[in-house]
XYZ file of C-alpha atoms in Angstrom:
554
model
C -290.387 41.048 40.693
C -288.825 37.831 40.301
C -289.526 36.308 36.895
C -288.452 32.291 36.230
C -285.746 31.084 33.808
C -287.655 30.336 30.916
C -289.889 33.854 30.818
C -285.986 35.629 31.205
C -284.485 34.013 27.915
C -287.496 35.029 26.289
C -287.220 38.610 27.710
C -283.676 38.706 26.071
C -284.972 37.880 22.629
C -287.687 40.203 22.934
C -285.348 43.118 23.507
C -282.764 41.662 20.806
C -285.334 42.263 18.206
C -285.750 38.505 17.421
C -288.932 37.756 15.359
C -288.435 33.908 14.627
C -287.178 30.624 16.376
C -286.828 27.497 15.009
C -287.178 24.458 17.447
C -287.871 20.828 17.248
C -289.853 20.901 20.907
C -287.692 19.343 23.843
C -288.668 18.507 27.808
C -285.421 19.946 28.803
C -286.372 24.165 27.318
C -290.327 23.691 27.999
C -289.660 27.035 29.903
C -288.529 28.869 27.302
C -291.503 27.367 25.355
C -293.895 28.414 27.804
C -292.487 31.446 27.718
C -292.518 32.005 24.377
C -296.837 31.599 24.173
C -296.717 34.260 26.208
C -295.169 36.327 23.278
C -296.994 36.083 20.204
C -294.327 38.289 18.747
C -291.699 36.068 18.462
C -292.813 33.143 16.166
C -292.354 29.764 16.872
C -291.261 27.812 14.202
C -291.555 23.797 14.736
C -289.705 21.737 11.968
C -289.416 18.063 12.038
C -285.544 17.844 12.350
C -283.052 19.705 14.644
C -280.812 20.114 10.786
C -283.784 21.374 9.441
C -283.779 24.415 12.058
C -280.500 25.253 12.380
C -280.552 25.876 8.464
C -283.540 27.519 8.812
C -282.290 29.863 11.273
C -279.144 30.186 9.395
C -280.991 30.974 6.052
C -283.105 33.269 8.206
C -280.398 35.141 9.483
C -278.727 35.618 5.763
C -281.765 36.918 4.314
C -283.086 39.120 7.167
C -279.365 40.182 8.111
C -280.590 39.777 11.882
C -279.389 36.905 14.414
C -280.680 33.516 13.626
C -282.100 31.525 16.353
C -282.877 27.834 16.986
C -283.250 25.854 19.622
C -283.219 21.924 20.689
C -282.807 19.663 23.528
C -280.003 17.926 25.286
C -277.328 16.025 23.693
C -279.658 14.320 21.015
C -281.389 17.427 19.588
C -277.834 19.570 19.945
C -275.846 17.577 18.064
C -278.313 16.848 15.490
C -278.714 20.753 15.021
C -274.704 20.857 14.633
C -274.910 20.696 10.772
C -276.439 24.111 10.741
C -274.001 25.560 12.942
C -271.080 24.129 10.879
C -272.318 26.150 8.337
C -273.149 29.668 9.913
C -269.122 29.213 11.095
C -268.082 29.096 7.938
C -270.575 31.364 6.399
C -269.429 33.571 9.110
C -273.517 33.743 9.922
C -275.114 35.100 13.120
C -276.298 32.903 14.779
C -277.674 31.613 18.544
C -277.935 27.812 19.623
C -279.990 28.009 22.891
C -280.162 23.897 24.459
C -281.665 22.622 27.253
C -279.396 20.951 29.382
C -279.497 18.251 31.780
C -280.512 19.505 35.238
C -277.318 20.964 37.472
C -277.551 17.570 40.299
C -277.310 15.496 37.601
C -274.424 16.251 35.488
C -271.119 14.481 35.043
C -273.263 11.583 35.886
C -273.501 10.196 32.158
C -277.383 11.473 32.826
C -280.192 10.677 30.536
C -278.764 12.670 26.743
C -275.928 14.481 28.928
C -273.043 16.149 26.401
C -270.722 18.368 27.622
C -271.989 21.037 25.602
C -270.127 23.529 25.778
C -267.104 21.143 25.270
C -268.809 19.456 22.179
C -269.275 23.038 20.219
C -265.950 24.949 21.326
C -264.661 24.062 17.853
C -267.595 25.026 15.934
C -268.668 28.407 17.783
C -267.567 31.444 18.103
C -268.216 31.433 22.218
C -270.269 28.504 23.979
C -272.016 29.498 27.788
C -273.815 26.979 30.037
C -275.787 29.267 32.001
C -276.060 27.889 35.719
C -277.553 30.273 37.847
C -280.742 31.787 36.688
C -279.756 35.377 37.745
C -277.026 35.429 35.142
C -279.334 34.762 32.028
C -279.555 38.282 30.946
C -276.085 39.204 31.086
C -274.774 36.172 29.060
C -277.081 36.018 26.878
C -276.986 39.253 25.821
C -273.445 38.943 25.380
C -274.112 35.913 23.186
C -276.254 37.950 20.779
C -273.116 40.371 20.681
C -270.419 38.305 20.132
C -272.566 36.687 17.016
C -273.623 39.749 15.394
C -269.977 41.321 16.049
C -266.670 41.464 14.332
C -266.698 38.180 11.883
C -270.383 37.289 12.490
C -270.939 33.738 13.562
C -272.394 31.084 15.794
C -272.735 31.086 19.767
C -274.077 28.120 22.067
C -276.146 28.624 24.924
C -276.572 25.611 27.168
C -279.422 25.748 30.024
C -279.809 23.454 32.478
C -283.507 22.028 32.486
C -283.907 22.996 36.413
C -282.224 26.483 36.242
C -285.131 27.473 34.049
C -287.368 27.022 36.328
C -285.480 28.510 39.052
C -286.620 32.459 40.018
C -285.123 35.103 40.604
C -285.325 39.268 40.373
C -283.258 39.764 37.089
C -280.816 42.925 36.744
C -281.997 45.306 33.281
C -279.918 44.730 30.754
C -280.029 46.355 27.206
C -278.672 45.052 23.460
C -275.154 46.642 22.494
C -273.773 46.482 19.221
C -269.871 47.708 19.402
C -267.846 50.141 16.850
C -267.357 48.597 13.936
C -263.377 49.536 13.357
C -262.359 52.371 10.205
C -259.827 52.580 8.104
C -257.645 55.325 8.401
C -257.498 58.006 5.826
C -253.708 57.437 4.896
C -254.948 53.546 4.453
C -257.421 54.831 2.070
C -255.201 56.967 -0.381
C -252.517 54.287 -0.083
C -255.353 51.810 -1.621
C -256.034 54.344 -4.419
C -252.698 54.930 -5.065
C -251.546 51.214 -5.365
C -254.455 50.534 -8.236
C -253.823 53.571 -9.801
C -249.658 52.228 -10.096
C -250.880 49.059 -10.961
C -251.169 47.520 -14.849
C -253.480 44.491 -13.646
C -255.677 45.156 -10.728
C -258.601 42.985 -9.166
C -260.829 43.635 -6.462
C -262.158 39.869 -4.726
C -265.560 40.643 -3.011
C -266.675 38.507 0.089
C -269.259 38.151 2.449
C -268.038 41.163 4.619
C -269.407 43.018 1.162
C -273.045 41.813 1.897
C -272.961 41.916 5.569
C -271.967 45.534 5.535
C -274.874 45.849 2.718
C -271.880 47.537 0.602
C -272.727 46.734 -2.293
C -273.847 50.453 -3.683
C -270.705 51.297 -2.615
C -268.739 49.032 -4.153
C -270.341 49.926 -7.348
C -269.310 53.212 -7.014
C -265.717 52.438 -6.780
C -265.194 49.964 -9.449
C -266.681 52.438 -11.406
C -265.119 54.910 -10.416
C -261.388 53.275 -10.873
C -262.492 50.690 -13.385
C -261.861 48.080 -11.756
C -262.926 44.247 -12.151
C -264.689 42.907 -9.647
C -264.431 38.914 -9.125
C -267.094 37.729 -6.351
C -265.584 35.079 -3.998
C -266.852 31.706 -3.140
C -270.913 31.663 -3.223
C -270.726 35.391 -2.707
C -272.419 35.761 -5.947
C -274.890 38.951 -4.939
C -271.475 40.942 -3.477
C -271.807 42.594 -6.596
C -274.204 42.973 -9.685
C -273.525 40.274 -12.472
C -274.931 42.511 -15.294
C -272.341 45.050 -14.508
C -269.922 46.341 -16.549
C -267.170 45.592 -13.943
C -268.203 42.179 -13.004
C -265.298 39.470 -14.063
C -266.980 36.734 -12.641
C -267.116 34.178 -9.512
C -264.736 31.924 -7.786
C -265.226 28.348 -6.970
C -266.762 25.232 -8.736
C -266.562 25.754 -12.850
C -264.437 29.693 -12.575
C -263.121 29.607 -15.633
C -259.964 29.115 -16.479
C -258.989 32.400 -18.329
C -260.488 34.070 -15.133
C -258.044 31.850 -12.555
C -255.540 32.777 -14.947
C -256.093 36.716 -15.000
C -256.114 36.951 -11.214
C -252.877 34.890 -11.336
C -251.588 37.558 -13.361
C -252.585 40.026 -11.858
C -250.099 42.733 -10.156
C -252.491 43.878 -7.658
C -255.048 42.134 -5.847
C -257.859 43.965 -3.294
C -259.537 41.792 -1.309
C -262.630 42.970 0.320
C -264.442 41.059 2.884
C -263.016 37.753 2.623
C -261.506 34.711 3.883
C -259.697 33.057 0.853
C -261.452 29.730 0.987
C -260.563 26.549 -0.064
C -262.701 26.132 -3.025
C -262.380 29.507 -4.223
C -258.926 29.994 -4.286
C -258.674 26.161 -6.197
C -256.954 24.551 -3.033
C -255.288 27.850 -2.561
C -253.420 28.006 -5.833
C -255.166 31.086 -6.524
C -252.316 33.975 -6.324
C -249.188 34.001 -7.362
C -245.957 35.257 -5.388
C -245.481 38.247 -6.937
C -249.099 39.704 -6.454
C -249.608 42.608 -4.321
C -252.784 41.605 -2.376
C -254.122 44.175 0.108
C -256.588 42.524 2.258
C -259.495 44.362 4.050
C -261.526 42.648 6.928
C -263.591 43.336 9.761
C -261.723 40.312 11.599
C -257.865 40.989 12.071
C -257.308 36.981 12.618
C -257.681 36.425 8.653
C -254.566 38.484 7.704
C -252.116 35.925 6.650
C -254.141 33.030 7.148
C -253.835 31.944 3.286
C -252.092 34.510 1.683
C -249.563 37.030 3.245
C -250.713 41.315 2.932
C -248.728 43.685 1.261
C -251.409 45.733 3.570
C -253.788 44.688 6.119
C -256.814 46.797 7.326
C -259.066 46.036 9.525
C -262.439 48.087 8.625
C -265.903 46.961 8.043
C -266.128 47.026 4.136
C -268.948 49.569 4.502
C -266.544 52.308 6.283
C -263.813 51.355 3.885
C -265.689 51.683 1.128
C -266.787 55.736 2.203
C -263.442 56.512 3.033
C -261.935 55.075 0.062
C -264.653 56.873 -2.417
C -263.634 60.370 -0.314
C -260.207 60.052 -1.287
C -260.840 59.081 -5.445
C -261.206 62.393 -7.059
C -261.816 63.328 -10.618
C -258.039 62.760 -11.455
C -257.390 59.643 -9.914
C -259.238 57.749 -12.277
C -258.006 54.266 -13.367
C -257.254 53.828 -17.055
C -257.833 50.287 -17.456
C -261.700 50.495 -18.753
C -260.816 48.493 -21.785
C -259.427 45.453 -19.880
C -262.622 45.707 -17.478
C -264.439 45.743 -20.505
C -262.944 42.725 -21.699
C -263.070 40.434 -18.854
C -266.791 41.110 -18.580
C -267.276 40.470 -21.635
C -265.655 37.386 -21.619
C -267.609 36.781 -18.520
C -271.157 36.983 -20.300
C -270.239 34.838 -23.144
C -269.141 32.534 -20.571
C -272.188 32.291 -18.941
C -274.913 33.079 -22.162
C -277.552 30.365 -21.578
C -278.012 27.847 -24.206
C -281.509 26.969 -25.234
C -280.571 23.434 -25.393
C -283.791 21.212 -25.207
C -284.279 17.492 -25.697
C -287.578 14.905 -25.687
C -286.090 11.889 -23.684
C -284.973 13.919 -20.481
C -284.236 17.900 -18.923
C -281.476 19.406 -20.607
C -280.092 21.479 -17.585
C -278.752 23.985 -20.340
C -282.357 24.573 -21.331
C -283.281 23.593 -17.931
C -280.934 26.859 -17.194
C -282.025 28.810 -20.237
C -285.838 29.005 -19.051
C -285.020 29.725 -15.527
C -283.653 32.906 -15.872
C -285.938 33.960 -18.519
C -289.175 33.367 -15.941
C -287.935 33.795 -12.624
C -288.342 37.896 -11.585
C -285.156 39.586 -10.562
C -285.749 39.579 -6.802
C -285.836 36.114 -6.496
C -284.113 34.540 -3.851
C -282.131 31.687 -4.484
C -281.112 29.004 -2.237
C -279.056 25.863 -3.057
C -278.017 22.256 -1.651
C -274.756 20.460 -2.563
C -274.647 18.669 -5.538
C -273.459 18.689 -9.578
C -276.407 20.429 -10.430
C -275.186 23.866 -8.964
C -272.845 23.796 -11.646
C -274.945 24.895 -14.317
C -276.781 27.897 -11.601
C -273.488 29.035 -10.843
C -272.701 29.614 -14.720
C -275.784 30.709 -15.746
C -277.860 32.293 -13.115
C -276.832 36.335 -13.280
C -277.723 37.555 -9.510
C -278.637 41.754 -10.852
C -279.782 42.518 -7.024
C -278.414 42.286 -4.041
C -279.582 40.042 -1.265
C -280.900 37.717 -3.464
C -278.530 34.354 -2.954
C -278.455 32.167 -0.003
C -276.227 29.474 -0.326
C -273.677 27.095 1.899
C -269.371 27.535 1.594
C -269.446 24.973 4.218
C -271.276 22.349 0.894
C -274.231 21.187 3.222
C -276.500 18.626 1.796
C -279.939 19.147 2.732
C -279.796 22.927 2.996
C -281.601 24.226 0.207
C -285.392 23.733 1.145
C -285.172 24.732 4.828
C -283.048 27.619 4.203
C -285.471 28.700 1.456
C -288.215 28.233 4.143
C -286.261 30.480 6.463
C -285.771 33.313 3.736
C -289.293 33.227 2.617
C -290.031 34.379 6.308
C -287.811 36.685 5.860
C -289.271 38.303 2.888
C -292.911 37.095 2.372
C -293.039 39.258 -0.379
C -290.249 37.795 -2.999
C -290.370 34.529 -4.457
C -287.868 32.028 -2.781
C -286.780 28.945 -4.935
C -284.021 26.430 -3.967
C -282.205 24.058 -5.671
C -281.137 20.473 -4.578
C -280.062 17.560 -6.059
C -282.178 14.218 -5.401
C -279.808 13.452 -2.523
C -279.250 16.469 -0.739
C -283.442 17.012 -0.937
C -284.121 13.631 0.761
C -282.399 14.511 3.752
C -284.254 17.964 4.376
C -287.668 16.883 2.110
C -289.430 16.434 5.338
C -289.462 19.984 5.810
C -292.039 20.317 3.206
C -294.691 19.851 5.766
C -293.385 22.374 7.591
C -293.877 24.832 4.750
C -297.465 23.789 4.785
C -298.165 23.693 8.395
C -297.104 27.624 8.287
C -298.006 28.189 4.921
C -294.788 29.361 3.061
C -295.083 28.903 -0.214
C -291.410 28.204 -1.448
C -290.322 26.486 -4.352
C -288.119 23.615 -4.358
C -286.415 22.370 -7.479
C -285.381 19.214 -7.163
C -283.090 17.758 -10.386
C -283.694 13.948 -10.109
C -281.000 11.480 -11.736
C -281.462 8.688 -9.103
C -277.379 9.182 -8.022
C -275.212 10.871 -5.826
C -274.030 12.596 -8.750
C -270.766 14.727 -7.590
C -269.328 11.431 -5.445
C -270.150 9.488 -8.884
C -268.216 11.998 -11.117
C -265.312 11.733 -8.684
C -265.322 7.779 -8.993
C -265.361 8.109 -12.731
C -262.251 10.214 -12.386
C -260.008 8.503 -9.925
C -261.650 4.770 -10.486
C -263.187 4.203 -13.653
C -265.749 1.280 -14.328
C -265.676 1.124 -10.199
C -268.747 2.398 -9.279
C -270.453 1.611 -5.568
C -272.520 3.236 -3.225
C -274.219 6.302 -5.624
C -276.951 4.447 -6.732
C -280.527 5.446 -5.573
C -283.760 5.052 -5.600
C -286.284 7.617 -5.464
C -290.120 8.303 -4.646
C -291.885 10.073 -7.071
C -291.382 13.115 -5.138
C -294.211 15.310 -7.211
C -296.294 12.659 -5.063
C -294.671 13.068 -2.285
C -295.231 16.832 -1.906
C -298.980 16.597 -2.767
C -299.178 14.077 -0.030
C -297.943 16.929 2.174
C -300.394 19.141 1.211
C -297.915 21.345 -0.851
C -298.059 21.557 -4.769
C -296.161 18.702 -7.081
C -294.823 19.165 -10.605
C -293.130 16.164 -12.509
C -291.037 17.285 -15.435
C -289.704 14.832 -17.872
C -288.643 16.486 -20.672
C -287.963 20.756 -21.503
C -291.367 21.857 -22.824
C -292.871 20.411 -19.316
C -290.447 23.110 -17.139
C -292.158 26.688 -18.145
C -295.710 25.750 -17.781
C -295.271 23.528 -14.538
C -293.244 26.320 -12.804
C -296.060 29.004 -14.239
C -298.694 26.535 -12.166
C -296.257 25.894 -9.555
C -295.969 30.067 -8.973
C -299.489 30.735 -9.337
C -300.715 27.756 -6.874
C -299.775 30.086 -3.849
C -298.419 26.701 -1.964
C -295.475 25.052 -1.121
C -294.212 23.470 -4.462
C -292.070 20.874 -5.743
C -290.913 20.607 -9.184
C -289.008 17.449 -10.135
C -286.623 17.700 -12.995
C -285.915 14.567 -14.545
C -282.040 14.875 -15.644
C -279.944 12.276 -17.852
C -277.746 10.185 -15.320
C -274.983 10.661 -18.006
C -274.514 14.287 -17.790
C -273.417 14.886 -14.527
C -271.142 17.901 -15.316
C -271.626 21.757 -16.613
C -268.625 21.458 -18.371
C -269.338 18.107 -20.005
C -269.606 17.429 -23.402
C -272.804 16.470 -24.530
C -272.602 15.483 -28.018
C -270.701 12.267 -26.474
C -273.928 11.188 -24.627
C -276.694 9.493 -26.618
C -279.203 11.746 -26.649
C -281.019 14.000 -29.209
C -280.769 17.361 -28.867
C -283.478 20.098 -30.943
C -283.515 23.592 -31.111
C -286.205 25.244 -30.052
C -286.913 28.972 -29.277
């Protein structure tokens, strides 16, 4: 039976398991859409920007561990939607674009929002397809859910033309495939074990190919098993348990120094699952020459990239991880428990929160303090760019895994629609982001779109009327030179009640508990806005410098 365009993309999600979309509606897919009331199983989600979405889809796809999908229209919607595929590439985050497409006669012509799509997001994808005869739609985009679930997971762009969904035609049965993950090799193994047990000063990095593999368990079992520290990598925070008795700590913005310095030192480095970003490796300062890294990946094309092997495997960190723990036997255990010890020690009086409260503003180290004392373990966390994650990264101790979902790529705007997107995920765990008040105006919108489908997130939004990281730079590199981070800002408590979601204004500490407790219990979409001090910009900064009265409480 022939079957039209639109009704065989949706036939291909169907049998790829997908359960959610997230669209702002175009003329140029109204197939797909039509074919999509047709199948109540796959939810529709319409937000009110094509950014909003993608980082719904992306935040989706984190949380659920399945392929994210969005969708938009043409050249307007696509490239509006790119922000969200920016960051699924570098979050290495499966993902699938599908755009409408101007129709086949009219391309090349400069038509009405024509972009050479494909051409536009070859940079930013893993594979990009403009599908051009109707027939073809379940082959290639089956292989587009493939190539983004597989290897290094990522994004893939699907252009189709607005005409070829509408063509017909009998379609040939195709079926999902997921390929092999690789293995390590047994030898590979034993030489890993035998290199930490040589070594004086080992570390074990954990990345994202940790949480994709959902290896964590196993990973615990080694590090106990050899003793070994484990550092997470760049907002990779739930790779690994911070409570544990092996966790060092995190790299990125505010790793301490005596941590940088300890992996600099150290004589053998395992890195598990990750790329060696720029942020987390300090503008790639992070090892020295004389380290011995070993480097394990799913993707061979990382090996060398930053840092140079010692030994290179390609394995999925899961695999690795079993065949590792198979060759550690009650002999070969690692006698540096006291140094473990110590760096996670070190690690927790870092990061001890401080029950710092004041009555002219929110002291984010009170601020901090009562977050983790009220929010339940299995909370997921979600974050925008900004000065304020400082103090989360420091003080926030992720005990579960699957419980962060947060941008390397440093997206503004991302933290309420990719809370939105996890809360669908997991309708039964609290979801709470975090943005500053710039990165939340650019996504706030999305609020109604929390209340149109009734997902009752939380967003935090810490309020000190600047673009606070930009102004910290200026204050470094051109003191008394300040332009452009100034802002002005709604009341957006208001602004969220206008919405139809729950508002929360807090001024001052003693405000935070109770208006969270109300903002929890309201059952809504809520935002809480933290008033913060202008002048404290930084985690690290020292406060007794900055008029302001400080009293101990609790």
């Amino acid at each position: 039976m022939k079957v039209s365009g639109g009704k065989a993309v949706v036939d291909v999600m169907v049998k790829e398991g997908v359960k959610k979309a997230f669209c702002v509606p175009g003329e140029s897919y109204l197939g797909v859409m039509d074919a999509l009331y047709q199948h109540p199983q796959i939810e529709l989600i319409s937000t009110r920007h094509e950014g909003g979405a993608s980082f719904m889809a992306e935040g989706y796809a984190k949380a659920s561990g399945e392929v994210g999908v969005c969708m938009a229209t043409r050249g307007v919607g696509a490239t509006n939607l790119a922000i969200g595929i920016h960051t699924a590439a570098q979050d290495s985050t499966p993902l699938v674009a599908l755009i409408g497409q101007v129709e086949r006669p009219f391309k090349e012509k400069e038509a009405f929002q024509e972009v050479d799509l494909a051409g536009f997001f070859s940079h930013l994808c893993k594979w990009t397809v403009e599908i051009d005869r109707v027939e073809r739609i379940p082959e290639l985009l089956h292989r587009a859910f493939h190539i983004a679930r597989s290897g290094r997971p990522g994004p893939v762009l699907v252009a189709l033309p607005h005409d070829m969904l509408e063509d017909e035609a009998i379609m040939a049965e195709y079926s999902p495939y997921i390929s092999r993950r690789p293995h390590a090799h047994k030898e590979d193994a034993e030489r890993v074990v035998e290199e930490i047990q040589k070594a004086k000063r080992p570390v074990l990095i954990a990345g994202g190919g940790v949480i994709h593999a959902k290896a964590q368990p196993l990973l615990v079992q080694f590090a106990e098993k050899m003793s070994l520290p484990v550092v997470t990598a760049f907002r990779r925070f739930d790779a690994f348990p911070n409570t544990h008795a092996c966790y060092a700590g995190w790299l990125g913005f505010g790793t301490p120094r005596s941590l940088l310095d300890e992996i600099k030192e150290a004589d053998v480095v395992i890195a598990l699952g990750t790329r060696f970003s720029q942020v987390g490796t300090q503008d790639y300062t992070l090892l020295s020459e004389q380290t011995k890294l070993i480097h394990i990946d799913i993707c061979p094309d990382i090996f060398g990239k930053v840092y140079a092997p010692s030994l290179a495997i390609e394995a999925d960190a899961k695999s690795f991880l079993e065949l590792v723990l198979e060759s550690v036997d009650s002999q070969s255990i690692h006698t540096g428990k006291e140094r473990t010890e110590e760096l996670h020690r070190k690690y927790t009086e870092f990061s001890e929160t401080k029950s710092d409260y004041t009555e002219e503003f929110t002291d984010m180290d009170g601020f901090m303090h009562d977050i983790v004392a009220q929010l339940p373990k299995n909370t997921i966390i979600t974050n925008d760019a900004g000065n304020f994650f400082g103090w989360l990264s420091r003080y926030y101790r992720f005990e579960q895994e699957n419980t962060y979902v947060g941008p390397t790529s440093g997206a503004m705007g991302y933290g309420l629609p990719a809370a939105i997107g996890a809360k669908l995920a997991h309708p039964d765990r609290p979801v709470v982001s975090f943005s500053g008040d710039g990165g939340f105006m650019m996504t706030m919108q999305e609020i109604e779109t929390a209340v149109r489908y009734k997902v009752p997130v939380i967003a935090i939004v810490v309020n000190n009327n600047i673009y606070g990281t930009i102004r910290a730079h200026q204050e470094i590199h051109f003191p008394d030179r300040m332009i452009g981070t100034d802002l002005t800002n709604p009341d957006f408590a208001e602004m969220a009640r206008l919405f139809g979601a729950h508002g929360e204004r807090v001024e001052r500490n003693a405000e935070f508990v109770p208006a969270l407790q109300r903002a929890l219990a309201s059952g809504l979409p809520a935002v809480i806005e933290v008033v913060t001090n202008p002048e404290i910009i930084s985690v690290s900064q020292d406060k007794t410098k900055v008029q302001g009265r400080l009293v101990s409480s609790k």
